[in-house]
Amino acid sequence: MSDYNFAYLDEQTKRMIRRAILKGLAIPGYQVPFASREMPMPYGWGTGGVQVSAAVLTPDDTFKVIDQGADDTTNAVSIRRFFQKTAGVAVTEATAEASVIQTRHRIPEQDLRSDQILVYQVPIPEPLRFLEPSEVETRKMHGLEEYGLMHVKLYEDISQHGDIATAYAYPVKVEGRYMMDPSPIPKFDNPKLEMAGIQLFGAGREQRIYALPPYTKVVSLDFEDYPFQPTKADHACDLCGSEVSYLDELIVDDQGGRMFMCSDTDYCATRRRQGHVGTQGLPHKEDAA
Amino acid sequence: MHCANRRIGRREINANAHDLWQLPNGIGSDHDRWSGCGPCRPREIIALRRNTLGYVSQFLRVVPRVSTLDVVSEPLLTTGTPCTQALETAQELLARLNISERLWSLSPTTFSGGEQQRVNIARGFAYPYPALLLDEPTASLDPKNRAIVLAMITEAKARGAAIIGIFHDAAARDEVCDRQLDVGQFTPGTMV
Amino acid sequence: MTPLLQVENVAKFYGARIGCTDVSFNLYPGEVMGVVGESGSGKSTLLNCLAGHLVPDRGAVRFDTRAEGLRDTITMSEPERRMLGRTDWAFVHQHARDGLRMNVSAGGNVGERLMAVNARHYGKIRASAIDWLGRVEITEDWIDDRPTAFSGGMQQRLQIARNLVTGPRLVFMDEPTGGLDVSVQARLLDLLRGLVREIGLSAIIVTHDLAVVRLLADRLMVMKDGHVIEAGLTDQVLDDPQHAYTQLLVSSVLQV
């Protein structure tokens, strides 16, 4: 048992955050303001996600953290240890075993179940911010459902790059009403936003929480003549051979050698354990991991 | 002095308007409306100016840097004439009034007084208004162009236009006018 | 004939100060009305009240809406008023950067109003943008450049294209030629005149430049200290000013 209150935040704060979460779930895609607290980490490192996680964690939960799909990066490891220490919850790297997953920039490849919660870290919750700097104005635009501006961003993409070049934080419309920034996940993940699990989005610095209840209708914006297309590198994973997962590109030497590998490390490792091998991968050995 | 004259002139027009002009479909055709030509009925006057009442003033007032051809064809475009046809008419008029073709693409603001006067006349006569107001149309013209302008006035009369003109030029007055009115009697100072 | 805009006793106060007061007029389709007066005379306040940017303290501003005829734009709901602002109304600011999105390309600027009324076909939006840039004499090869790369005159023409692309019926202009050099002004005036003629626009132009109103406006209102002191046909007011202040204004114009 640690000296901290369960999951670091005091009970009143957690209650306040839970109220914001409930409101967010009641109005899918709507950004609920909340009194974001100072956390023992810098803004931009996931303070919003951590506060949401702290508010939803119970002692029985199993917690998983991914950063760009990986369980073993600094940020993921620190946050996982943070809750291990302050909440004493069980942690895991296996998607299927986790009940609460905090994520930065990815949705796990494996489909989530209705008893799982996905918590996103959000840097800029306002999808209209790119074009309209005034918060007063963007709130009014949400209130009156004036979303023409969002298409201006996509128009700019096509005119500058010949195609919708927005590859992450691709704007979506939720239940035919609110325009929402799905956080900087690749647009490859956008179709997965309609899922069985509960999705909660926390922006610490911007003090906003929003949410998607299970199976909420989420539509990615597009033009009639430039339909939305989830994209990934046209390659298979060099480690596990998967052709359907989202890939990271890795430069491996000074001669331009490179390899592609799943960004979701748990997904990749699970496949390799099952015996799948990519072109540069070695057969999985239990002790090598 | 100039101002006073104008005001007298306006009163005179009010008095004579309804017996001189046959206006289409009730636009200002009753005397009550006409005498209220102040700000109360601007819409009717604007419509009247656009489609019915042409005006050739002594002063050329145009958007700077717009070509002479465009200046002359503007009244036609405003009244819905297709562009090519409007330009053709403008060319014919400018040629007839001896504005040399090399000037057509220039702005008339750079022209001499006589040239500006002729551009103004071309503009005023471009659209066949049923009624015309001419303010000293021959004032700064040489005899040859004066004759052309008088011919144009005669032609306008022939097609049925009602014209009120101010002429200091007695010979021109006698040549084109059916009725004459000496406004000298209205001039302040001579009233007594 | 129904007026396009019916203004009745509009008044706006800033505390005890008068912004503008007792302003009434009817504007009919196809008419261009000039509002002149010195700085602080209330002409911009009036324009902002008419365009829905300021809420007048008194009076009514009725606009002939397509669906329901004359409606008071002051008492209508904000979404309705903003909808008008995107469709039937246009507002041309004195400083183009107030009316443009400076970090969006010319094409995006023109297309925004189309997308705001649910145009969702990129090719068609772009085609309209090219068409309108052409009408304001900006060649197609500028379409993907940002307005920051444009000269002042081009920015102003882009602002006009952006405003007119949805075919508004009433345009509010606040000193549209202010701050531009004279040759650019001339071109802009010619352009505005042509557009008014071709698409039968109605416009209310606020300016302190009498030459601009003489060339553009059919009618004129002269304002001083928040009051309309003289109104009438433009040439009547300018050639035969009745009010001492108007006479002063007309006689103050520099002759070239």
PDB file of N, CA and C in Angstrom, chain B residues 12 19 31 43 52 54 57 69 91 93-94 97-98 104 116 118 123 132 136-137 150 157 160 174:
ATOM      1  N   GLU B  12     -38.745  74.496 -62.870  1.00  0.00           N
ATOM      2  CA  GLU B  12     -39.284  74.616 -64.230  1.00  0.00           C
ATOM      3  C   GLU B  12     -39.654  73.229 -64.784  1.00  0.00           C
ATOM      4  N   ASP B  19     -46.770  67.465 -69.067  1.00  0.00           N
ATOM      5  CA  ASP B  19     -47.315  67.631 -70.408  1.00  0.00           C
ATOM      6  C   ASP B  19     -46.295  67.310 -71.494  1.00  0.00           C
ATOM      7  N   HIS B  31     -48.823  63.633 -61.239  1.00  0.00           N
ATOM      8  CA  HIS B  31     -48.084  64.843 -60.929  1.00  0.00           C
ATOM      9  C   HIS B  31     -47.638  64.900 -59.469  1.00  0.00           C
ATOM     10  N   ARG B  43     -36.267  55.391 -55.203  1.00  0.00           N
ATOM     11  CA  ARG B  43     -36.266  54.169 -55.998  1.00  0.00           C
ATOM     12  C   ARG B  43     -36.815  54.425 -57.393  1.00  0.00           C
ATOM     13  N   THR B  52     -35.275  55.326 -68.517  1.00  0.00           N
ATOM     14  CA  THR B  52     -36.165  56.251 -69.204  1.00  0.00           C
ATOM     15  C   THR B  52     -35.522  57.594 -69.526  1.00  0.00           C
ATOM     16  N   GLY B  54     -32.422  59.909 -70.088  1.00  0.00           N
ATOM     17  CA  GLY B  54     -30.993  60.069 -70.331  1.00  0.00           C
ATOM     18  C   GLY B  54     -30.555  61.471 -69.938  1.00  0.00           C
ATOM     19  N   SER B  57     -24.533  65.658 -69.205  1.00  0.00           N
ATOM     20  CA  SER B  57     -24.132  66.829 -68.417  1.00  0.00           C
ATOM     21  C   SER B  57     -22.917  67.473 -69.055  1.00  0.00           C
ATOM     22  N   LEU B  69     -14.406  53.160 -74.454  1.00  0.00           N
ATOM     23  CA  LEU B  69     -15.388  52.241 -75.017  1.00  0.00           C
ATOM     24  C   LEU B  69     -16.312  51.693 -73.918  1.00  0.00           C
ATOM     25  N   GLN B  91     -18.808  51.743 -80.450  1.00  0.00           N
ATOM     26  CA  GLN B  91     -17.816  52.036 -81.494  1.00  0.00           C
ATOM     27  C   GLN B  91     -18.405  52.926 -82.586  1.00  0.00           C
ATOM     28  N   LEU B  93     -20.866  55.024 -82.367  1.00  0.00           N
ATOM     29  CA  LEU B  93     -21.091  56.376 -81.865  1.00  0.00           C
ATOM     30  C   LEU B  93     -19.785  57.161 -81.774  1.00  0.00           C
ATOM     31  N   LEU B  94     -18.752  56.504 -81.242  1.00  0.00           N
ATOM     32  CA  LEU B  94     -17.467  57.197 -81.092  1.00  0.00           C
ATOM     33  C   LEU B  94     -16.909  57.568 -82.466  1.00  0.00           C
ATOM     34  N   LEU B  97     -18.727  60.522 -83.818  1.00  0.00           N
ATOM     35  CA  LEU B  97     -18.382  61.771 -83.144  1.00  0.00           C
ATOM     36  C   LEU B  97     -16.893  62.108 -83.287  1.00  0.00           C
ATOM     37  N   ASN B  98     -16.238  61.430 -84.220  1.00  0.00           N
ATOM     38  CA  ASN B  98     -14.849  61.747 -84.538  1.00  0.00           C
ATOM     39  C   ASN B  98     -13.880  61.616 -83.369  1.00  0.00           C
ATOM     40  N   TRP B 104      -9.830  54.971 -78.052  1.00  0.00           N
ATOM     41  CA  TRP B 104     -10.957  54.220 -77.478  1.00  0.00           C
ATOM     42  C   TRP B 104     -10.584  53.387 -76.255  1.00  0.00           C
ATOM     43  N   GLN B 116     -13.963  65.120 -74.253  1.00  0.00           N
ATOM     44  CA  GLN B 116     -14.758  64.645 -73.108  1.00  0.00           C
ATOM     45  C   GLN B 116     -16.238  64.912 -73.346  1.00  0.00           C
ATOM     46  N   ARG B 118     -17.768  65.071 -76.155  1.00  0.00           N
ATOM     47  CA  ARG B 118     -18.307  64.142 -77.156  1.00  0.00           C
ATOM     48  C   ARG B 118     -18.473  62.728 -76.570  1.00  0.00           C
ATOM     49  N   ARG B 123     -22.197  58.625 -74.687  1.00  0.00           N
ATOM     50  CA  ARG B 123     -22.742  57.866 -73.568  1.00  0.00           C
ATOM     51  C   ARG B 123     -24.229  58.152 -73.396  1.00  0.00           C
ATOM     52  N   LEU B 132     -34.747  62.801 -72.768  1.00  0.00           N
ATOM     53  CA  LEU B 132     -33.336  63.189 -72.610  1.00  0.00           C
ATOM     54  C   LEU B 132     -33.224  64.581 -72.017  1.00  0.00           C
ATOM     55  N   GLU B 136     -26.176  72.040 -72.324  1.00  0.00           N
ATOM     56  CA  GLU B 136     -25.181  72.658 -73.222  1.00  0.00           C
ATOM     57  C   GLU B 136     -24.449  71.613 -74.061  1.00  0.00           C
ATOM     58  N   PRO B 137     -25.161  70.825 -74.839  1.00  0.00           N
ATOM     59  CA  PRO B 137     -24.495  69.720 -75.532  1.00  0.00           C
ATOM     60  C   PRO B 137     -23.495  70.173 -76.591  1.00  0.00           C
ATOM     61  N   LEU B 150     -26.075  68.006 -83.413  1.00  0.00           N
ATOM     62  CA  LEU B 150     -27.418  68.501 -83.723  1.00  0.00           C
ATOM     63  C   LEU B 150     -28.180  67.470 -84.543  1.00  0.00           C
ATOM     64  N   LYS B 157     -35.236  63.018 -81.748  1.00  0.00           N
ATOM     65  CA  LYS B 157     -36.596  63.563 -81.819  1.00  0.00           C
ATOM     66  C   LYS B 157     -37.439  62.742 -82.777  1.00  0.00           C
ATOM     67  N   GLY B 160     -38.981  59.805 -81.512  1.00  0.00           N
ATOM     68  CA  GLY B 160     -40.037  60.074 -80.547  1.00  0.00           C
ATOM     69  C   GLY B 160     -39.566  60.481 -79.173  1.00  0.00           C
ATOM     70  N   ASP B 174     -32.443  77.321 -82.390  1.00  0.00           N
ATOM     71  CA  ASP B 174     -33.427  77.497 -83.449  1.00  0.00           C
ATOM     72  C   ASP B 174     -33.514  76.272 -84.345  1.00  0.00           C
TER      73      ASP B 174
END
